Amino acid sequence: MRAVTVVPLKSGSIELTELPEPPEADGPVLVRTLGVGVCGTDLEIIEGDYGWAPPGEPRLAIGHESIGQVIEAPSGSGLAAGDMVVAIVRRPDPVPCANCAVGEWDMCRNGQYTEWGIKEHHGYARERYRITPDFAVKVDISLGHLGVLLEPTTVVAKAWDHIERIGKRAVWKPTTVLVTGAGPIGLLATLIGIQKGMQVHVLDQVTDGLKPELVEALGATYHHGTVSDIGIEPDVAIECTGVGQLIFDVMEAAGANGIVCLTGVSSGGRTIPVDAGTLNRRLVLENDVVFGSVNANRRHYEAGAKALADADKGWLGRLITRRVPLSSWKDAYTRQPGDVKVMLDFTA
Ligand code: BGC
């Protein structure tokens, strides 16, 4: 079967290659891939900056944002032929650590987890895969290809879950949210913030076009320029760019008892001057919390599925700015101006 594969850490190695049919050992549920979403992590893997092949294999099939259709599933598994499913990315470490032991693989402590399409296991940019039912999340058939948005939604569903858990350390009545970055993660974080009744401000570089329109269509406020230009003291800030300066600007802007969640994975190697004393003083005197958030567990997939089910389907559809047929697969991995979410379509 055809699969989009790379030799991890080798830039320029991406190819549409043949892979054997998925092994039975991967699970009793056989799924046909309908599409995969492309995200920054895929581009990093393609550029040779990230990613690990399965042990003993030279190449890794990429793709961790998936939507598929069940071809066969054992009776009693909760899945049946025809169901639409999204596959969970991370699998618990084999030890397992205390978190993986209870299904919190997103909080794995020893780093020995695997991530399908990223770390040590083939992903979903292949025509078929096998999976165990506990790692396949059924999505409403009416979502269709929009189900490919579930995985990025889970990342922000987890971020919001942890923001709320931190908020419960004292009386907390948040109203104002700042989201930096209006890519898919920022837009989906905004969607959930609006669903929670918050006033959400979104900052991005672009001055016009689809991103401001998508923000405003949700009832959030779009800004470009700098964080200090916005002039708010948010209760919650969700940083979705990984840009060094913005990270510190957001910490600076957070209001008293503010919670800053960092979701962007930055590449290292750039240094910026920081007045650590002033920043520390502010964080301490205002009880601020800054924390990082990555990945998602099954609970977050369920929360993400609910957020998508409650969202306007027309709005979700506008997030997918390009659907690229498998015959032109390379185009899916070439950034174009105006891209929000690109989907590689295995059905076309
Ligand atoms: C994926 C996460 C993953 C992270 C780090 C992200 O792009 O959405 O599931 O944990 O990359 O590998």
Short mmCIF file of C-alpha atoms in Angstrom, two decimals, residues 124-260:
data_model
loop_
_atom_site.label_atom_id
_atom_site.label_comp_id
_atom_site.label_asym_id
_atom_site.label_seq_id
_atom_site.Cartn_x
_atom_site.Cartn_y
_atom_site.Cartn_z
CA TYR A 124 -1.69 7.41 9.34
CA ALA A 125 -0.46 8.81 6.01
CA ARG A 126 -0.82 5.31 4.58
CA GLU A 127 -3.79 3.74 2.87
CA ARG A 128 -4.68 1.37 5.71
CA TYR A 129 -3.73 0.86 9.33
CA ARG A 130 -4.67 -1.49 12.15
CA ILE A 131 -5.47 -0.31 15.65
CA THR A 132 -6.86 -1.53 18.97
CA PRO A 133 -10.38 -0.22 19.68
CA ASP A 134 -9.26 1.73 22.76
CA PHE A 135 -7.09 3.98 20.57
CA ALA A 136 -9.73 4.65 17.89
CA VAL A 137 -12.26 7.37 18.65
CA LYS A 138 -15.56 7.16 16.81
CA VAL A 139 -16.73 10.47 15.37
CA ASP A 140 -20.13 11.51 14.12
CA ILE A 141 -20.48 10.46 10.49
CA SER A 142 -22.02 13.87 9.73
CA LEU A 143 -18.62 15.47 10.38
CA GLY A 144 -17.21 13.76 7.27
CA HIS A 145 -13.68 14.87 6.42
CA LEU A 146 -13.91 17.61 9.10
CA GLY A 147 -13.10 14.83 11.57
CA VAL A 148 -9.47 15.44 10.59
CA LEU A 149 -9.69 18.53 12.83
CA LEU A 150 -10.21 16.39 15.92
CA GLU A 151 -6.55 15.72 16.73
CA PRO A 152 -5.53 19.42 16.79
CA THR A 153 -8.73 20.10 18.77
CA THR A 154 -7.65 17.54 21.39
CA VAL A 155 -4.40 19.46 21.91
CA VAL A 156 -6.35 22.58 22.93
CA ALA A 157 -9.03 20.59 24.76
CA LYS A 158 -6.20 19.34 26.98
CA ALA A 159 -4.79 22.85 27.35
CA TRP A 160 -8.19 24.15 28.48
CA ASP A 161 -8.67 21.17 30.80
CA HIS A 162 -5.40 21.92 32.56
CA ILE A 163 -6.06 25.68 32.64
CA GLU A 164 -9.31 24.98 34.46
CA ARG A 165 -7.67 22.55 36.88
CA ILE A 166 -5.03 25.16 37.73
CA GLY A 167 -7.73 27.82 38.04
CA LYS A 168 -9.41 25.75 40.76
CA ARG A 169 -6.50 26.48 43.16
CA ALA A 170 -8.56 29.51 44.37
CA VAL A 171 -11.74 31.35 43.48
CA TRP A 172 -11.43 31.95 39.76
CA LYS A 173 -13.85 33.76 37.51
CA PRO A 174 -12.03 34.23 34.22
CA THR A 175 -13.56 36.41 31.54
CA THR A 176 -10.73 37.52 29.25
CA VAL A 177 -8.54 35.30 27.13
CA LEU A 178 -5.59 36.11 24.89
CA VAL A 179 -4.64 33.67 22.15
CA THR A 180 -1.42 34.30 20.24
CA GLY A 181 -1.31 32.82 16.75
CA ALA A 182 -4.32 32.34 14.46
CA GLY A 183 -3.23 29.04 12.94
CA PRO A 184 -5.36 25.93 13.48
CA ILE A 185 -4.29 25.53 17.14
CA GLY A 186 -5.00 29.20 17.95
CA LEU A 187 -8.32 29.15 16.12
CA LEU A 188 -9.45 25.94 17.81
CA ALA A 189 -8.34 27.30 21.22
CA THR A 190 -10.47 30.35 20.44
CA LEU A 191 -13.44 28.18 19.46
CA ILE A 192 -13.33 26.42 22.84
CA GLY A 193 -12.85 29.71 24.72
CA ILE A 194 -15.92 31.15 23.03
CA GLN A 195 -17.88 27.96 23.76
CA LYS A 196 -16.95 28.51 27.43
CA GLY A 197 -18.43 32.02 27.30
CA MET A 198 -15.12 33.91 27.40
CA GLN A 199 -14.16 37.14 25.63
CA VAL A 200 -11.31 36.01 23.42
CA HIS A 201 -8.70 38.28 21.82
CA VAL A 202 -6.53 36.75 19.11
CA LEU A 203 -3.20 38.19 17.98
CA ASP A 204 -1.53 37.27 14.70
CA GLN A 205 0.74 38.99 12.20
CA VAL A 206 -1.59 39.12 9.20
CA THR A 207 -3.65 42.24 8.72
CA ASP A 208 -6.48 40.81 6.63
CA GLY A 209 -7.78 37.71 4.92
CA LEU A 210 -9.21 34.46 6.22
CA LYS A 211 -7.65 34.39 9.70
CA PRO A 212 -9.22 37.67 10.91
CA GLU A 213 -12.50 36.60 9.29
CA LEU A 214 -12.48 33.24 11.08
CA VAL A 215 -11.72 34.91 14.42
CA GLU A 216 -14.48 37.45 14.00
CA ALA A 217 -16.97 34.84 12.79
CA LEU A 218 -16.59 33.17 16.20
CA GLY A 219 -17.37 36.42 18.01
CA ALA A 220 -13.75 36.89 19.15
CA THR A 221 -11.65 40.04 18.53
CA TYR A 222 -8.75 40.00 16.09
CA HIS A 223 -5.58 42.06 16.60
CA HIS A 224 -2.30 42.46 14.81
CA GLY A 225 0.72 44.30 16.16
CA THR A 226 2.14 43.66 19.61
CA VAL A 227 0.69 42.19 22.79
CA SER A 228 1.02 45.51 24.62
CA ASP A 229 -0.91 47.29 21.81
CA ILE A 230 -3.97 45.21 22.73
CA GLY A 231 -3.96 46.70 26.24
CA ILE A 232 -5.69 43.88 28.10
CA GLU A 233 -4.71 41.92 31.21
CA PRO A 234 -6.01 38.47 30.33
CA ASP A 235 -7.03 35.90 32.93
CA VAL A 236 -5.89 33.20 30.52
CA ALA A 237 -3.32 33.34 27.74
CA ILE A 238 -2.79 30.50 25.30
CA GLU A 239 0.44 30.93 23.36
CA CYS A 240 0.30 29.01 20.09
CA THR A 241 3.30 30.28 18.13
CA GLY A 242 6.41 29.25 20.08
CA VAL A 243 7.96 32.63 19.17
CA GLY A 244 10.39 33.59 21.98
CA GLN A 245 9.50 37.27 22.26
CA LEU A 246 5.76 36.57 22.27
CA ILE A 247 6.14 34.03 25.06
CA PHE A 248 7.64 36.69 27.32
CA ASP A 249 5.23 39.39 26.13
CA VAL A 250 2.31 37.16 27.05
CA MET A 251 3.72 36.43 30.53
CA GLU A 252 4.15 40.16 31.01
CA ALA A 253 0.56 40.90 29.96
CA ALA A 254 -1.20 38.28 32.09
CA GLY A 255 -3.45 39.75 34.77
CA ALA A 256 -3.31 38.91 38.48
CA ASN A 257 -3.78 35.15 39.08
CA GLY A 258 -3.22 34.79 35.34
CA ILE A 259 -2.66 31.41 33.74
CA VAL A 260 -0.38 31.25 30.71
#
